[in-house]
Amino acid sequence: MNELAEMILAVADWLTLYVTMWALAGVGIFLTVVTRGVQFRHFWHMCKTVVVSREGAKGGISSFQAFTISLAARVGVGNVFGVAAALLVGGPGAVFWMWVVAAVGMATSFVESTLAQIFKVRDEDGTFRGGPAYYMWKGVGSRVYGAVFAVTTVITCAFVITSVQSNAIAGTLIAAMPSTSAWVVAALLFAFAGPIILGGIRSVARVTEWMAPIMATIYLGMALAICLLNISALPHLFAEIFRSAFTGAALGGGTAGGVLAAIINGTKRGLFSNEAGQGTAPNAAATATVSHPVKQGFIQSLGVFVDTILVCTATAFVILLAGPAVWNGEGVNPGNLTTLAITAHLGQWVQIPMALMIFVLAFSSIIAAYVYSEVNMSFVTSAAWGRWAVRILSVFSTCLGAIVTLDVAWNAVDIAMAVMTVTNLTALVILHKWVVGALKDYESQIKRGISDPRFVAKDSQFLPRPLQSEIW
């Protein structure tokens, strides 16, 4: 089994380094160009759109709830463990490249989420369903293409992601409280996740609506407090980040692979933390009830900013401000570096609160992953058994992940994500004119003084061809 895990890891690393990472970056740059830098031109409008996104749901899932579902998935243990790994290998310069990638990823997220809205369908329960599988089917015109993405996503989200996130929870809680049993953690996860997941997507939306913002706010508040305590060191910290981005200096003064290591690790962390282009967030984006597809595109694009520019940067600053005494300590690894850094700043008392924080971060990713899997199962089959099968599998894998070693599953995540990402990015390039058209429609209405643009697909002069939709 160890040999299998190592072989899968080698394949996953190759795909990440030579395929997925460059595809994400390249398509992100392309989409930034064709949308004329939508993430920069409309950034403040994105912020204003989020402020009023609780309104207009008409009994469905609000734009804000859809945003928080995807935010719950984005802001997870990768923001804690992944950033630590990027810094240990790539040094402070990785933070700079993380910022660059986030800026590009905002355009990708805008495009995929807008497409999810344009090609969404109404489900039997009155809510909306959509995402890559649906725009591959209705936009590209291939149901088989959509089915490949849907099946891959169901397996990845309902089993792999849920199990590895619960595995991270168990490892963290047991490390913080050694007397805790893995079975106790599994029972705890069942008690929390079971009712929410079995309650369906509306149940998840109600939970993430308050949990995701509170979770992110508490974490950012803690990081802000640490930055204020070390405010005199911040100018030097920024200088070190920019210097290391082009020299490759790693933590502790070494080179750790030079500039290339800083670029690769910063790029990899930025791309895989914010999920832009992977095709997961559009599944949540499509569930929202909005008056114009571009509105949800704006909101989901801002989610990339929150995840990478705010939360990942907060983690990086906390670690960098802790100093070499923490970075070079005995037994330091990506799994404990962030907690050790926060402990160095605030004291030993934060170990258990940090364990609980990681619990919430991973738990939020679990319930969001379930949403993604159910949306894609509804593409495979509309039968009730399909959605219940996904719910039961999600709960089962969540409990299983807490009590067994999942090296194979952990290493298989990047391979599954590579398949999802490449198929999704291909669709984004093929369908980008739909988003450009929808954006022009939205902007033309704003220029005419319409404060709340409405999307009407019939006879639209901006769309590349007529849109067959009962919704728009």
Short mmCIF file of C-alpha atoms in Angstrom, two decimals:
data_model
loop_
_atom_site.label_atom_id
_atom_site.label_comp_id
_atom_site.label_asym_id
_atom_site.label_seq_id
_atom_site.Cartn_x
_atom_site.Cartn_y
_atom_site.Cartn_z
CA MET A 1 0.00 0.00 0.00
CA ASN A 2 2.90 2.37 0.74
CA GLU A 3 4.36 1.70 -2.70
CA LEU A 4 1.00 2.49 -4.29
CA ALA A 5 0.73 5.72 -2.31
CA GLU A 6 4.24 6.76 -3.38
CA MET A 7 3.53 5.97 -7.02
CA ILE A 8 0.30 8.00 -6.96
CA LEU A 9 2.15 10.86 -5.27
CA ALA A 10 4.80 10.89 -8.01
CA VAL A 11 2.13 11.03 -10.73
CA ALA A 12 0.23 13.74 -8.82
CA ASP A 13 3.35 15.87 -8.39
CA TRP A 14 4.20 15.58 -12.09
CA LEU A 15 0.68 16.58 -13.13
CA THR A 16 0.65 19.52 -10.73
CA LEU A 17 4.06 20.83 -11.77
CA TYR A 18 3.89 20.32 -15.54
CA VAL A 19 0.18 20.40 -16.41
CA THR A 20 -2.30 21.78 -13.90
CA MET A 21 -0.32 24.71 -12.57
CA TRP A 22 0.58 26.09 -15.98
CA ALA A 23 -2.87 25.48 -17.42
CA LEU A 24 -4.45 27.42 -14.55
CA ALA A 25 -2.01 30.30 -14.87
CA GLY A 26 -2.23 30.44 -18.68
CA VAL A 27 -6.03 30.35 -18.85
CA GLY A 28 -6.24 32.87 -16.02
CA ILE A 29 -4.09 35.33 -17.98
CA PHE A 30 -6.15 34.71 -21.13
CA LEU A 31 -9.43 35.36 -19.29
CA THR A 32 -7.99 38.48 -17.67
CA VAL A 33 -7.21 39.82 -21.15
CA VAL A 34 -10.56 38.96 -22.79
CA THR A 35 -12.54 40.47 -19.88
CA ARG A 36 -10.29 43.54 -19.96
CA GLY A 37 -9.14 42.99 -16.40
CA VAL A 38 -12.62 42.64 -14.92
CA GLN A 39 -11.20 41.90 -11.47
CA PHE A 40 -9.39 45.25 -11.41
CA ARG A 41 -11.93 47.43 -13.19
CA HIS A 42 -14.87 46.28 -11.08
CA PHE A 43 -13.22 45.46 -7.74
CA TRP A 44 -15.14 48.03 -5.72
CA HIS A 45 -18.35 47.09 -7.48
CA MET A 46 -17.70 43.49 -6.39
CA CYS A 47 -17.50 44.67 -2.77
CA LYS A 48 -20.75 46.63 -3.09
CA THR A 49 -22.46 43.62 -4.68
CA VAL A 50 -21.55 41.40 -1.72
CA VAL A 51 -23.02 43.94 0.73
CA VAL A 52 -26.51 43.59 -0.80
CA SER A 53 -26.20 39.90 -1.75
CA ARG A 54 -28.60 38.68 0.95
CA GLU A 55 -31.48 40.32 -0.91
CA GLY A 56 -33.63 39.09 -3.78
CA ALA A 57 -33.45 35.32 -3.14
CA LYS A 58 -37.27 34.97 -3.34
CA GLY A 59 -37.29 31.90 -1.13
CA GLY A 60 -34.33 30.27 -2.87
CA ILE A 61 -30.65 30.26 -2.00
CA SER A 62 -29.38 33.82 -1.79
CA SER A 63 -26.34 35.10 -3.61
CA PHE A 64 -24.60 35.53 -0.25
CA GLN A 65 -25.38 31.95 0.82
CA ALA A 66 -23.93 30.61 -2.44
CA PHE A 67 -20.87 32.78 -1.84
CA THR A 68 -20.39 31.44 1.71
CA ILE A 69 -20.73 27.81 0.56
CA SER A 70 -17.80 28.31 -1.80
CA LEU A 71 -15.95 30.40 0.80
CA ALA A 72 -16.36 27.54 3.29
CA ALA A 73 -14.66 25.24 0.79
CA ARG A 74 -11.92 27.70 -0.16
CA VAL A 75 -10.96 28.73 3.36
CA GLY A 76 -9.82 25.38 4.74
CA VAL A 77 -6.77 23.64 6.13
CA GLY A 78 -4.89 24.54 2.96
CA ASN A 79 -4.80 28.12 4.23
CA VAL A 80 -2.97 26.85 7.32
CA PHE A 81 -0.93 23.81 6.26
CA GLY A 82 -0.49 24.71 2.58
CA VAL A 83 0.86 28.20 3.19
CA ALA A 84 3.29 26.82 5.77
CA ALA A 85 4.55 24.27 3.23
CA ALA A 86 4.97 26.97 0.57
CA LEU A 87 7.04 29.13 2.93
CA LEU A 88 9.24 26.29 4.16
CA VAL A 89 10.21 25.35 0.61
CA GLY A 90 9.79 28.59 -1.33
CA GLY A 91 10.62 31.17 1.31
CA PRO A 92 8.99 34.59 1.82
CA GLY A 93 9.02 35.20 -1.94
CA ALA A 94 6.29 32.58 -2.31
CA VAL A 95 3.88 35.12 -0.80
CA PHE A 96 4.46 37.56 -3.67
CA TRP A 97 3.75 34.94 -6.31
CA MET A 98 0.72 33.84 -4.32
CA TRP A 99 -0.61 37.41 -4.66
CA VAL A 100 0.07 37.49 -8.40
CA VAL A 101 -1.75 34.21 -8.95
CA ALA A 102 -4.73 35.35 -6.88
CA ALA A 103 -5.09 38.45 -9.03
CA VAL A 104 -5.18 36.28 -12.16
CA GLY A 105 -7.41 33.66 -10.52
CA MET A 106 -10.08 36.27 -9.80
CA ALA A 107 -10.78 36.50 -13.55
CA THR A 108 -11.01 32.71 -13.84
CA SER A 109 -13.45 32.55 -10.94
CA PHE A 110 -15.53 35.33 -12.46
CA VAL A 111 -15.81 33.52 -15.79
CA GLU A 112 -16.63 30.05 -14.45
CA SER A 113 -19.19 31.35 -11.95
CA THR A 114 -20.91 33.56 -14.55
CA LEU A 115 -21.10 30.57 -16.91
CA ALA A 116 -22.61 28.49 -14.11
CA GLN A 117 -25.37 31.08 -13.79
CA ILE A 118 -25.98 31.43 -17.53
CA PHE A 119 -26.45 27.69 -18.08
CA LYS A 120 -28.09 26.72 -14.77
CA VAL A 121 -31.34 24.71 -14.58
CA ARG A 122 -34.17 24.52 -12.07
CA ASP A 123 -34.25 21.47 -9.82
CA GLU A 124 -37.36 19.62 -8.65
CA ASP A 125 -37.19 21.24 -5.20
CA GLY A 126 -37.31 24.74 -6.72
CA THR A 127 -33.62 25.54 -6.24
CA PHE A 128 -31.12 25.90 -9.07
CA ARG A 129 -28.42 23.49 -10.18
CA GLY A 130 -25.48 24.21 -12.43
CA GLY A 131 -21.73 24.25 -12.78
CA PRO A 132 -19.13 22.90 -15.21
CA ALA A 133 -21.07 19.73 -16.06
CA TYR A 134 -24.06 21.83 -17.08
CA TYR A 135 -22.20 24.40 -19.15
CA MET A 136 -20.21 21.64 -20.81
CA TRP A 137 -23.54 20.09 -21.76
CA LYS A 138 -25.63 23.12 -22.66
CA GLY A 139 -22.81 25.43 -23.73
CA VAL A 140 -20.24 23.19 -25.40
CA GLY A 141 -22.96 20.77 -26.49
CA SER A 142 -21.59 17.50 -25.11
CA ARG A 143 -23.38 15.66 -22.33
CA VAL A 144 -20.61 13.03 -22.28
CA TYR A 145 -18.07 15.81 -21.63
CA GLY A 146 -20.19 17.04 -18.73
CA ALA A 147 -20.68 13.52 -17.41
CA VAL A 148 -16.92 12.93 -17.19
CA PHE A 149 -16.57 16.04 -15.06
CA ALA A 150 -19.64 15.21 -12.97
CA VAL A 151 -18.62 11.65 -12.12
CA THR A 152 -15.06 12.73 -11.27
CA THR A 153 -16.41 15.48 -9.01
CA VAL A 154 -18.86 13.19 -7.21
CA ILE A 155 -16.09 10.72 -6.36
CA THR A 156 -13.57 13.42 -5.46
CA CYS A 157 -15.88 15.56 -3.33
CA ALA A 158 -18.13 12.92 -1.73
CA PHE A 159 -15.31 10.58 -0.77
CA VAL A 160 -11.75 11.85 -1.21
CA ILE A 161 -12.05 15.46 0.00
CA THR A 162 -14.42 14.66 2.85
CA SER A 163 -12.22 11.82 4.13
CA VAL A 164 -8.91 13.69 3.92
CA GLN A 165 -10.38 16.76 5.62
CA SER A 166 -11.70 14.65 8.50
CA ASN A 167 -8.32 12.92 8.61
CA ALA A 168 -6.72 16.35 9.11
CA ILE A 169 -9.21 17.13 11.87
CA ALA A 170 -8.45 13.90 13.71
CA GLY A 171 -4.69 14.39 13.45
CA THR A 172 -4.87 17.96 14.74
CA LEU A 173 -7.22 17.25 17.66
CA ILE A 174 -5.29 14.18 18.76
CA ALA A 175 -2.00 16.12 18.60
CA ALA A 176 -3.48 18.92 20.72
CA MET A 177 -5.27 16.54 23.11
CA PRO A 178 -3.39 13.21 23.12
CA SER A 179 -6.00 11.49 25.26
CA THR A 180 -8.57 11.94 22.50
CA SER A 181 -9.51 8.80 20.56
CA ALA A 182 -9.96 8.75 16.79
CA TRP A 183 -13.33 7.08 17.40
CA VAL A 184 -14.38 10.03 19.55
CA VAL A 185 -13.44 12.40 16.73
CA ALA A 186 -15.42 10.27 14.27
CA ALA A 187 -18.46 10.36 16.56
CA LEU A 188 -18.10 14.13 16.94
CA LEU A 189 -17.96 14.60 13.18
CA PHE A 190 -20.99 12.38 12.71
CA ALA A 191 -22.94 14.40 15.27
CA PHE A 192 -22.11 17.69 13.53
CA ALA A 193 -21.92 16.71 9.86
CA GLY A 194 -24.71 14.12 9.76
CA PRO A 195 -27.72 16.40 10.38
CA ILE A 196 -26.36 19.16 8.13
CA ILE A 197 -25.47 16.97 5.15
CA LEU A 198 -28.58 14.78 5.42
CA GLY A 199 -30.63 18.00 5.52
CA GLY A 200 -29.53 18.83 1.98
CA ILE A 201 -28.12 21.88 0.24
CA ARG A 202 -30.50 24.36 1.89
CA SER A 203 -29.29 23.11 5.28
CA VAL A 204 -25.65 23.65 4.30
CA ALA A 205 -26.47 27.14 2.99
CA ARG A 206 -28.05 28.12 6.32
CA VAL A 207 -24.99 26.92 8.24
CA THR A 208 -22.27 28.38 6.00
CA GLU A 209 -24.10 31.72 5.86
CA TRP A 210 -22.95 32.45 9.40
CA MET A 211 -20.11 29.97 9.94
CA ALA A 212 -17.86 30.95 7.00
CA PRO A 213 -17.82 34.73 7.70
CA ILE A 214 -17.33 34.21 11.46
CA MET A 215 -14.57 31.66 10.86
CA ALA A 216 -12.69 33.94 8.48
CA THR A 217 -13.19 37.01 10.68
CA ILE A 218 -11.85 35.32 13.84
CA TYR A 219 -8.80 33.98 12.02
CA LEU A 220 -8.07 37.32 10.36
CA GLY A 221 -8.63 39.13 13.69
CA MET A 222 -6.06 36.92 15.39
CA ALA A 223 -3.56 37.54 12.59
CA LEU A 224 -4.24 41.30 12.72
CA ALA A 225 -3.56 41.33 16.46
CA ILE A 226 -0.21 39.62 15.86
CA CYS A 227 0.66 42.11 13.10
CA LEU A 228 -0.17 45.05 15.40
CA LEU A 229 2.04 43.57 18.12
CA ASN A 230 4.86 43.47 15.57
CA ILE A 231 3.98 46.58 13.57
CA SER A 232 7.55 47.90 13.57
CA ALA A 233 8.68 44.75 11.74
CA LEU A 234 6.13 45.02 8.92
CA PRO A 235 8.14 47.32 6.58
CA HIS A 236 11.09 44.91 6.73
CA LEU A 237 8.71 41.99 6.19
CA PHE A 238 7.28 43.48 2.98
CA ALA A 239 10.79 44.26 1.76
CA GLU A 240 11.86 40.67 2.44
CA ILE A 241 8.85 39.27 0.56
CA PHE A 242 9.63 41.31 -2.57
CA ARG A 243 13.37 40.66 -2.34
CA SER A 244 12.94 36.93 -1.87
CA ALA A 245 10.46 36.75 -4.77
CA PHE A 246 13.35 37.49 -7.15
CA THR A 247 16.27 36.00 -5.23
CA GLY A 248 14.74 32.82 -3.80
CA ALA A 249 15.93 33.19 -0.21
CA ALA A 250 14.09 30.60 1.91
CA LEU A 251 13.18 30.57 5.61
CA GLY A 252 16.26 30.33 7.74
CA GLY A 253 18.51 32.00 5.15
CA GLY A 254 18.98 29.16 2.68
CA THR A 255 18.00 29.12 -0.97
CA ALA A 256 15.73 26.00 -0.99
CA GLY A 257 15.67 25.84 -4.76
CA GLY A 258 16.08 29.54 -5.52
CA VAL A 259 13.69 31.77 -7.41
CA LEU A 260 12.02 28.82 -9.14
CA ALA A 261 11.05 27.33 -5.76
CA ALA A 262 9.51 30.64 -4.69
CA ILE A 263 7.56 30.91 -7.94
CA ILE A 264 6.38 27.31 -8.01
CA ASN A 265 5.33 27.12 -4.37
CA GLY A 266 3.67 30.53 -4.32
CA THR A 267 1.86 29.80 -7.57
CA LYS A 268 0.82 26.32 -6.47
CA ARG A 269 -0.51 27.51 -3.11
CA GLY A 270 -2.38 30.44 -4.61
CA LEU A 271 -3.99 28.36 -7.35
CA PHE A 272 -5.01 25.40 -5.23
CA SER A 273 -6.14 27.33 -2.18
CA ASN A 274 -8.59 29.65 -3.93
CA GLU A 275 -9.92 26.85 -6.21
CA ALA A 276 -10.25 29.22 -9.18
CA GLY A 277 -10.47 27.10 -12.32
CA GLN A 278 -10.90 23.77 -10.60
CA GLY A 279 -14.62 23.78 -11.31
CA THR A 280 -15.78 23.35 -7.72
CA ALA A 281 -16.96 26.85 -6.76
CA PRO A 282 -19.26 27.21 -9.85
CA ASN A 283 -21.40 24.40 -8.44
CA ALA A 284 -22.21 26.65 -5.50
CA ALA A 285 -22.44 29.79 -7.64
CA ALA A 286 -25.17 28.26 -9.80
CA THR A 287 -27.49 27.67 -6.82
CA ALA A 288 -27.94 31.41 -6.20
CA THR A 289 -31.05 33.34 -7.17
CA VAL A 290 -29.82 36.52 -8.87
CA SER A 291 -31.15 38.98 -11.44
CA HIS A 292 -28.01 38.83 -13.61
CA PRO A 293 -25.32 36.11 -13.99
CA VAL A 294 -22.52 38.69 -13.76
CA LYS A 295 -23.54 39.55 -10.19
CA GLN A 296 -22.64 36.09 -8.96
CA GLY A 297 -19.48 36.18 -11.05
CA PHE A 298 -18.44 39.34 -9.20
CA ILE A 299 -19.16 37.83 -5.80
CA GLN A 300 -17.33 34.57 -6.46
CA SER A 301 -14.36 36.49 -7.85
CA LEU A 302 -14.16 38.39 -4.57
CA GLY A 303 -14.03 35.03 -2.80
CA VAL A 304 -10.61 34.42 -4.36
CA PHE A 305 -9.44 37.75 -2.95
CA VAL A 306 -10.70 36.85 0.53
CA ASP A 307 -9.13 33.41 0.47
CA THR A 308 -5.68 34.23 -0.88
CA ILE A 309 -4.99 37.93 -0.43
CA LEU A 310 -6.51 38.03 3.05
CA VAL A 311 -6.51 34.59 4.72
CA CYS A 312 -3.41 33.03 3.13
CA THR A 313 -1.50 36.28 3.59
CA ALA A 314 -2.55 36.38 7.24
CA THR A 315 -1.08 32.91 7.76
CA ALA A 316 2.12 33.87 5.96
CA PHE A 317 2.60 37.03 8.03
CA VAL A 318 2.04 35.16 11.30
CA ILE A 319 4.71 32.61 10.34
CA LEU A 320 7.23 35.11 8.99
CA LEU A 321 6.89 37.39 12.02
CA ALA A 322 7.59 34.44 14.34
CA GLY A 323 11.26 34.43 13.26
CA PRO A 324 13.96 31.80 12.70
CA ALA A 325 13.62 30.41 16.22
CA VAL A 326 10.27 28.96 15.13
CA TRP A 327 11.04 28.21 11.45
CA ASN A 328 14.18 26.22 12.26
CA GLY A 329 12.86 24.51 15.38
CA GLU A 330 13.16 20.79 15.88
CA GLY A 331 10.30 18.79 14.38
CA VAL A 332 8.82 21.73 12.45
CA ASN A 333 6.65 20.71 9.50
CA PRO A 334 3.77 22.19 7.47
CA GLY A 335 1.24 20.57 9.79
CA ASN A 336 2.44 22.32 12.95
CA LEU A 337 4.32 25.44 11.79
CA THR A 338 1.34 27.82 11.87
CA THR A 339 0.26 26.69 15.33
CA LEU A 340 3.84 26.96 16.61
CA ALA A 341 4.10 30.48 15.17
CA ILE A 342 0.85 31.65 16.77
CA THR A 343 1.90 30.05 20.05
CA ALA A 344 5.21 31.93 19.90
CA HIS A 345 3.29 35.20 19.52
CA LEU A 346 0.39 34.69 21.93
CA GLY A 347 1.40 31.88 24.29
CA GLN A 348 0.73 28.18 24.86
CA TRP A 349 -2.94 28.77 25.61
CA VAL A 350 -3.72 29.10 21.88
CA GLN A 351 -2.92 25.47 21.05
CA ILE A 352 -6.40 24.15 21.82
CA PRO A 353 -8.21 27.16 20.25
CA MET A 354 -6.08 26.62 17.11
CA ALA A 355 -7.04 22.94 17.06
CA LEU A 356 -10.68 23.98 17.24
CA MET A 357 -10.09 26.56 14.51
CA ILE A 358 -8.60 23.91 12.23
CA PHE A 359 -11.58 21.71 13.08
CA VAL A 360 -13.96 24.40 11.85
CA LEU A 361 -11.86 25.13 8.74
CA ALA A 362 -11.81 21.48 7.72
CA PHE A 363 -15.43 20.89 8.72
CA SER A 364 -16.57 23.76 6.52
CA SER A 365 -14.73 22.19 3.58
CA ILE A 366 -16.48 18.87 4.26
CA ILE A 367 -20.01 20.22 4.06
CA ALA A 368 -19.18 22.38 1.04
CA ALA A 369 -17.66 19.36 -0.74
CA TYR A 370 -20.95 17.54 -0.17
CA VAL A 371 -22.81 20.35 -1.97
CA TYR A 372 -20.50 20.06 -4.96
CA SER A 373 -21.01 16.30 -5.10
CA GLU A 374 -24.81 16.49 -4.90
CA VAL A 375 -25.03 19.13 -7.63
CA ASN A 376 -23.01 16.88 -9.93
CA MET A 377 -24.96 13.77 -8.96
CA SER A 378 -28.12 15.59 -10.01
CA PHE A 379 -26.49 15.90 -13.45
CA VAL A 380 -25.84 12.15 -13.58
CA THR A 381 -29.34 11.24 -12.39
CA SER A 382 -32.35 13.22 -11.18
CA ALA A 383 -33.63 10.25 -9.15
CA ALA A 384 -33.99 10.78 -5.40
CA TRP A 385 -31.75 7.81 -4.67
CA GLY A 386 -28.82 9.65 -6.27
CA ARG A 387 -28.87 12.58 -3.89
CA TRP A 388 -29.41 10.32 -0.87
CA ALA A 389 -26.53 8.10 -1.97
CA VAL A 390 -24.25 11.16 -2.09
CA ARG A 391 -25.39 12.33 1.34
CA ILE A 392 -24.84 8.93 2.95
CA LEU A 393 -21.44 8.48 1.24
CA SER A 394 -20.35 11.96 2.37
CA VAL A 395 -21.24 11.23 6.01
CA PHE A 396 -19.67 7.76 5.86
CA SER A 397 -16.40 8.99 4.34
CA THR A 398 -16.23 11.83 6.85
CA CYS A 399 -16.35 9.36 9.73
CA LEU A 400 -14.03 6.88 7.99
CA GLY A 401 -11.37 9.52 7.39
CA ALA A 402 -11.07 10.17 11.12
CA ILE A 403 -10.17 6.60 12.03
CA VAL A 404 -8.05 5.19 9.19
CA THR A 405 -4.80 6.13 7.46
CA LEU A 406 -5.52 7.56 4.03
CA ASP A 407 -2.15 7.99 2.33
CA VAL A 408 -3.53 6.78 -1.01
CA ALA A 409 -6.54 9.11 -0.80
CA TRP A 410 -4.39 12.07 0.25
CA ASN A 411 -2.04 11.53 -2.70
CA ALA A 412 -4.91 10.94 -5.14
CA VAL A 413 -6.46 14.37 -4.52
CA ASP A 414 -4.17 16.20 -6.95
CA ILE A 415 -4.79 13.65 -9.71
CA ALA A 416 -8.56 13.94 -9.36
CA MET A 417 -8.29 17.71 -9.22
CA ALA A 418 -6.09 17.70 -12.34
CA VAL A 419 -8.80 15.89 -14.32
CA MET A 420 -11.46 18.29 -13.07
CA THR A 421 -9.29 21.34 -13.70
CA VAL A 422 -8.18 20.51 -17.24
CA THR A 423 -11.70 19.60 -18.40
CA ASN A 424 -13.10 22.76 -16.79
CA LEU A 425 -10.45 25.11 -18.16
CA THR A 426 -10.99 23.77 -21.66
CA ALA A 427 -14.69 24.62 -21.37
CA LEU A 428 -13.90 28.12 -20.09
CA VAL A 429 -11.78 28.88 -23.14
CA ILE A 430 -14.44 27.51 -25.50
CA LEU A 431 -17.28 29.43 -23.81
CA HIS A 432 -15.56 32.67 -22.82
CA LYS A 433 -17.56 34.71 -25.38
CA TRP A 434 -20.75 34.03 -23.40
CA VAL A 435 -19.22 35.68 -20.34
CA VAL A 436 -17.79 38.58 -22.34
CA GLY A 437 -21.27 39.12 -23.79
CA ALA A 438 -23.00 38.92 -20.41
CA LEU A 439 -20.46 41.38 -18.98
CA LYS A 440 -21.08 43.84 -21.83
CA ASP A 441 -24.83 43.53 -21.22
CA TYR A 442 -24.35 44.26 -17.52
CA GLU A 443 -22.03 47.21 -18.15
CA SER A 444 -24.35 48.71 -20.76
CA GLN A 445 -27.22 48.70 -18.27
CA ILE A 446 -25.06 50.34 -15.60
CA LYS A 447 -24.06 53.05 -18.12
CA ARG A 448 -27.75 53.69 -18.81
CA GLY A 449 -28.31 54.36 -15.12
CA ILE A 450 -29.92 51.02 -14.24
CA SER A 451 -28.75 50.30 -10.68
CA ASP A 452 -30.02 46.69 -10.65
CA PRO A 453 -29.31 45.15 -14.10
CA ARG A 454 -31.58 42.33 -15.28
CA PHE A 455 -30.43 39.63 -17.67
CA VAL A 456 -32.78 38.84 -20.55
CA ALA A 457 -31.28 36.31 -22.93
CA LYS A 458 -33.92 36.51 -25.64
CA ASP A 459 -32.76 38.59 -28.60
CA SER A 460 -29.68 39.79 -26.69
CA GLN A 461 -27.25 41.56 -29.01
CA PHE A 462 -24.31 40.66 -26.79
CA LEU A 463 -24.51 36.85 -26.67
CA PRO A 464 -22.68 34.75 -29.30
CA ARG A 465 -25.86 32.82 -30.17
CA PRO A 466 -29.44 32.43 -28.87
CA LEU A 467 -29.62 30.95 -25.36
CA GLN A 468 -32.22 28.25 -24.83
CA SER A 469 -33.19 28.78 -21.20
CA GLU A 470 -36.43 28.81 -19.24
CA ILE A 471 -34.72 30.86 -16.52
CA TRP A 472 -33.27 33.80 -18.46
#
